[in-house]
Structure formats: structure tokens, C-alpha cells
XYZ file of C-alpha atoms in Angstrom:
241
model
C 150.696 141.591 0.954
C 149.249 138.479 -0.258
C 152.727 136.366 0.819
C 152.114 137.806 4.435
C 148.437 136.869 4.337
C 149.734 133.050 2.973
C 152.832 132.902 5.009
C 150.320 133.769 8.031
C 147.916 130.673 7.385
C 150.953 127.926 6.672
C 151.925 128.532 9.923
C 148.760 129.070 12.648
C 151.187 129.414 15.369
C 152.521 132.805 14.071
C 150.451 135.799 14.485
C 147.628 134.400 17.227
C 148.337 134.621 21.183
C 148.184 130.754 22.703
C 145.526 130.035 25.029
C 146.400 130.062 28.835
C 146.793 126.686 30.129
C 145.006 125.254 32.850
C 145.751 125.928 36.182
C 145.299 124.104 39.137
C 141.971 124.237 41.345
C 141.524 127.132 43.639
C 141.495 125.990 46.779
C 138.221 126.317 48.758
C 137.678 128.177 51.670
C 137.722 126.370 55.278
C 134.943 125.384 56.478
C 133.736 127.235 59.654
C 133.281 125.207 62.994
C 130.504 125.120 64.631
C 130.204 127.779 67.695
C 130.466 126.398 71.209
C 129.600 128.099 74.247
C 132.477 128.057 77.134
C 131.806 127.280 80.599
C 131.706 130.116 82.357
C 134.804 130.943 84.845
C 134.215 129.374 88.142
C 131.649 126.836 86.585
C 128.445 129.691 86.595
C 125.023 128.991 85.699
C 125.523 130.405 82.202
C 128.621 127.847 81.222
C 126.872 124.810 82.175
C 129.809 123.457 83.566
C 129.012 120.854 86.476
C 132.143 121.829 88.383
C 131.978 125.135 91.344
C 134.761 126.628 92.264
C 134.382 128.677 95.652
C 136.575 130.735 97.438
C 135.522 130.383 101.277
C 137.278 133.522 103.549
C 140.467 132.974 101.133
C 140.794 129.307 100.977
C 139.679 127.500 97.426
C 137.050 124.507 97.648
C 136.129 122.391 94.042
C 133.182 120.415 94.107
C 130.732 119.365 91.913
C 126.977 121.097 91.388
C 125.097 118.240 92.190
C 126.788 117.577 95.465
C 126.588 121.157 96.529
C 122.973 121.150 95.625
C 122.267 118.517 97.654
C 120.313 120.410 100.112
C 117.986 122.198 97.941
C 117.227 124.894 100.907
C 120.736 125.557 101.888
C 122.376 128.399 101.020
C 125.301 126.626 98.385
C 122.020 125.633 96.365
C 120.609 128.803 96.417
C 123.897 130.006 94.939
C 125.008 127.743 92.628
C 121.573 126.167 91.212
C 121.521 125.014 87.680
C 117.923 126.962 87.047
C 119.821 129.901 88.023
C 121.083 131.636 91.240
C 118.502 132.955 93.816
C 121.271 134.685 95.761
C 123.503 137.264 93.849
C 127.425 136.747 94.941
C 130.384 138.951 94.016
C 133.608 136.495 92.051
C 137.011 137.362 92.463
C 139.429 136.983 89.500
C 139.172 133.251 89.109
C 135.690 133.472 88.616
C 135.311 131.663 92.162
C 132.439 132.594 94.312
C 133.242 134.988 97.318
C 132.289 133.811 100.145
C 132.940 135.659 103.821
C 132.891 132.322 106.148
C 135.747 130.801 108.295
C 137.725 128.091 105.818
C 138.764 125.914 108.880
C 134.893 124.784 109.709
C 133.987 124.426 105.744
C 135.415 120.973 104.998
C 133.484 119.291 107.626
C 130.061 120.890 105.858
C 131.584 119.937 102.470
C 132.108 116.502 103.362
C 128.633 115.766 104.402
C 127.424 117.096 101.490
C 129.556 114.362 99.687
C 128.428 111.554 101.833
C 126.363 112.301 104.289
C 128.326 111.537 107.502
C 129.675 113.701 110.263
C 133.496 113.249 110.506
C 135.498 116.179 112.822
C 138.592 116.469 113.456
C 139.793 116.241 117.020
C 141.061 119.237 116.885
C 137.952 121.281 115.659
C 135.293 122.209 118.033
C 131.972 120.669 117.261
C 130.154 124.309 118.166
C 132.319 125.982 114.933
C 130.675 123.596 112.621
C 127.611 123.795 114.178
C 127.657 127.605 113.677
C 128.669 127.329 109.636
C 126.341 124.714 109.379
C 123.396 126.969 110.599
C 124.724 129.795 108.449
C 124.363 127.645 105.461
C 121.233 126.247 106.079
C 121.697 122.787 106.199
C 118.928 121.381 108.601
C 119.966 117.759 108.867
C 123.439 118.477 109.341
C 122.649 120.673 112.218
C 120.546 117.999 113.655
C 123.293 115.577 113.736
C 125.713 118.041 115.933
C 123.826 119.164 118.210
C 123.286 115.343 118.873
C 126.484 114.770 119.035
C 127.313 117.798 121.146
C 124.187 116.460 123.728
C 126.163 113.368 124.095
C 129.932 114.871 124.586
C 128.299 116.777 127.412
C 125.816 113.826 128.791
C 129.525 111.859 129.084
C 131.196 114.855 130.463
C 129.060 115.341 133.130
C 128.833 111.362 134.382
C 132.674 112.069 134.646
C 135.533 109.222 134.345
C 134.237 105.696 135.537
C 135.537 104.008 138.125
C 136.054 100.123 139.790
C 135.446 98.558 142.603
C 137.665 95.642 143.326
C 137.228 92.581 145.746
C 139.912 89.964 146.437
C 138.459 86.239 147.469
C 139.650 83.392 148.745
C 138.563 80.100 148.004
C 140.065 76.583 147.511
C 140.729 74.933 144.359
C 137.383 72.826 144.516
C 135.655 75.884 145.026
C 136.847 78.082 141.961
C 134.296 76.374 139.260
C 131.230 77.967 141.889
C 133.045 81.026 142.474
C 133.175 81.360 138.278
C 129.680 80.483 137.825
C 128.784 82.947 140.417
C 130.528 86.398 138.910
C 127.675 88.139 137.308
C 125.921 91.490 137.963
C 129.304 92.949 136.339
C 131.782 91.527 138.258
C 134.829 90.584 135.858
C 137.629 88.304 136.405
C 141.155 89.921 136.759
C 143.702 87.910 138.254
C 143.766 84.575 140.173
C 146.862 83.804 142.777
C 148.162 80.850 143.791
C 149.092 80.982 148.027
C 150.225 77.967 148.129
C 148.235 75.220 149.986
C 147.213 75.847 153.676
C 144.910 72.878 154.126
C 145.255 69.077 154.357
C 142.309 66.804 153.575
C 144.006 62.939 153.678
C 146.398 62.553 151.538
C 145.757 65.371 149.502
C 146.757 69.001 150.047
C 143.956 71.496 149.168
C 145.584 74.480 147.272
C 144.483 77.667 148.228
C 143.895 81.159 145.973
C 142.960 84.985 145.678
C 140.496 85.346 142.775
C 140.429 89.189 142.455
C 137.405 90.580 140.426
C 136.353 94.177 139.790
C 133.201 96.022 138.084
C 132.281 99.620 137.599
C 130.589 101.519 140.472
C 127.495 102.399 139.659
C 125.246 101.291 142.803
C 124.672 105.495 142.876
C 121.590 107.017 141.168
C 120.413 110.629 141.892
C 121.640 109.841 145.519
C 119.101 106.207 145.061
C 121.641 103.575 147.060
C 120.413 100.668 144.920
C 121.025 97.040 147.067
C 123.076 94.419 145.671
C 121.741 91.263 144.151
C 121.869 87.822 145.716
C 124.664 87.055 143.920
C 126.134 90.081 144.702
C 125.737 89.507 148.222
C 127.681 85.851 147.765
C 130.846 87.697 146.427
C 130.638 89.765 148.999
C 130.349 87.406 151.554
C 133.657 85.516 150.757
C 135.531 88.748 149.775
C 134.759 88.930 153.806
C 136.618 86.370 154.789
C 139.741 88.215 153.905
């Protein structure tokens, strides 16, 4: 027994369990990001996202808040206002706002909300937008149609304009005067040559047809209104025809 106990301490390693060696670091968790709220689909009041997505009778539109906002009475600002929505409006699955309207007159109304100016299409009839643009309540925009619809119809009604034309005859001295006396709307259109008809010495005196036109308006409201003295010149030589 006491060889065991002496064997046992000239040799430490026998008889004792070694000590673990050290491992490497555990790894520490991840750290956790921060939360972040998502825009909402179809850029609603609760995402914060400045872009609207609207779905007009079936057709999509993108635009920005700000620009649809622009009107702060009109209905678009009403439904898409940052503060939040005074009118309530069903979304399809896009998250784009429903709205029941014809598609064809919305890009005109959209486009002045952009810039501000009235461009239509030839082929769209100014009453359409004029109709959406009352629906969505946007008071200067309707001003500006029915303007321009008061001046299609003020044109309409004067109908297509038309010319009166005079042909005169004068000699070659005489065409500075007859220039200097075309006024009251009289407008050069064509000068002819004849040829030369009179004789004065040794010179011949060349002869032309100065042919003028302007637009007939001398009739007011059934008011014949007279011709100017001028006028009355033109008309004088035209005579000699």
C-alpha cells in the first residue's frame, strides 16, 4: 500500500482526471434590427409613403400625395390627405383606391394637378372633363373649361371667315401710292404684269393688276358700317376695271 501511495505522487499525471482545455468563445447572439414600419399597400395614410396608387373605373393612375393634394377641397385630397382621410374608400387587391369614374377624362384632371395647365386631346370632348372635374371638386379647373368651352362656341357661332377680293389697275408710277394706300385690312396678294398699254415719249408706261383681299366684316348685328376714306380710294380704282 505504501508503494501505490509513492508510485502515485512520482508520477502526478497518473491517478487525477486533466483539466478540460479551453474552448473557443461562444458566439454571441445577433443583434436585433431595429423595427420599421412598411408603407402601407397603395401608399395609405398609415405607411407614410408619398406615392398613391388609384385605380380609376379599372385603369391604374401613380402620382404623388402632394400633387394630388394640391387642391385641398377636392375630392383626391379629401381621400388621400396625409392628416388622414375624410372620405372612407374601398381598395382592391393592390391596395389601390377604388374609384367609380370614367378613366378616359382622368388624365386631363391629373395633369393639371401636376402643372396647372389645361391640355385636351382633340379627340376628347371638353364637356367630359368638365363633368369629372366638377365631380372632383376642383374649382379652378372647372373655371378654366367652361372658358374654354364659351370660346369654342363664341367661334362656332361667328362661323368660317371669309374675303373679299378687289383687282386694280394702275401704272407702274402709280404702285408706290397704291402700297401706301392698302390699310383698313386690305392685304397684298398678287401683282400682274399686262404688259404696257400706254406711251408717254419715249418711254412705255407698263401697266398692272394689283389684287388685294381682307376679311368681310363690314356686318354687325345687321349695322352696315361705311368704308373709310381710304377704303373708298381702293374702291374707286378697283372701278375702273
Amino acid at each position: 500500500m505504501a508503494e501505490l501511495t509513492a508510485a502515485g505522487e512520482g508520477n502526478p499525471g497518473r491517478g487525477r482526471t486533466p483539466s478540460p482545455l479551453p474552448g473557443p468563445p461562444s458566439p454571441r447572439p445577433p443583434a436585433t434590427a431595429p423595427a420599421t414600419s412598411e408603407a402601407a399597400p397603395g401608399g395609405g395614410p398609415g405607411g407614410g409613403s408619398k406615392w398613391v396608387r388609384l385605380n380609376v373605373g379599372g385603369t391604374y393612375f401613380v402620382s404623388t400625395r402632394q400633387t394630388l393634394c394640391r387642391e385641398p377641397k377636392s375630392f383626391l385630397c379629401r381621400l388621400c390627405c396625409q392628416e388622414g382621410p375624410e372620405l372612407g374608400s374601398d381598395k382592391d387587391e393592390t391596395g389601390a383606391y377604388l374609384i367609380d369614374r370614367d378613366p378616359t377624362y382622368f388624365g386631363p384632371i391629373l395633369n393639371y394637378l401636376r402643372h396647372g395647365k389645361l391640355i385636351i386631346n382633340k379627340e376628347l370632348a371638353e364637356e367630359g372633363v368638365l363633368e369629372e372635374a366638377e365631380f372632383y371638386n376642383i374649382a379652378s379647373l372647372v373655371r378654366l373649361v367652361k372658358e374654354r368651352i364659351r370660346d369654342n362656341e363664341s367661334r362656332t357661332s361667328q362661323g368660317p371667315v371669309k374675303h373679299v377680293y378687289r383687282v386694280l389697275q394702275c401704272q407702274e408710277e402709280e404702285l408706290t401710292q397704291m402700297v401706301s394706300t392698302m390699310s383698313d385690312g386690305w392685304k397684298f396678294e398678287q401683282l400682274i404684269n399686262i404688259g404696257s398699254s400706254y406711251n408717254y415719249g419715249n418711254e412705255d408706261q407698263a401697266e398692272f393688276l394689283c389684287v388685294v383681299s381682307r376679311e368681310l366684316n363690314n356686318s354687325t348685328n345687321g349695322i352696315v358700317i361705311e368704308p373709310s376714306e381710304k377704303a373708298k380710294i381702293l374702291q374707286e380704282r378697283g372701278s375702273r376695271m
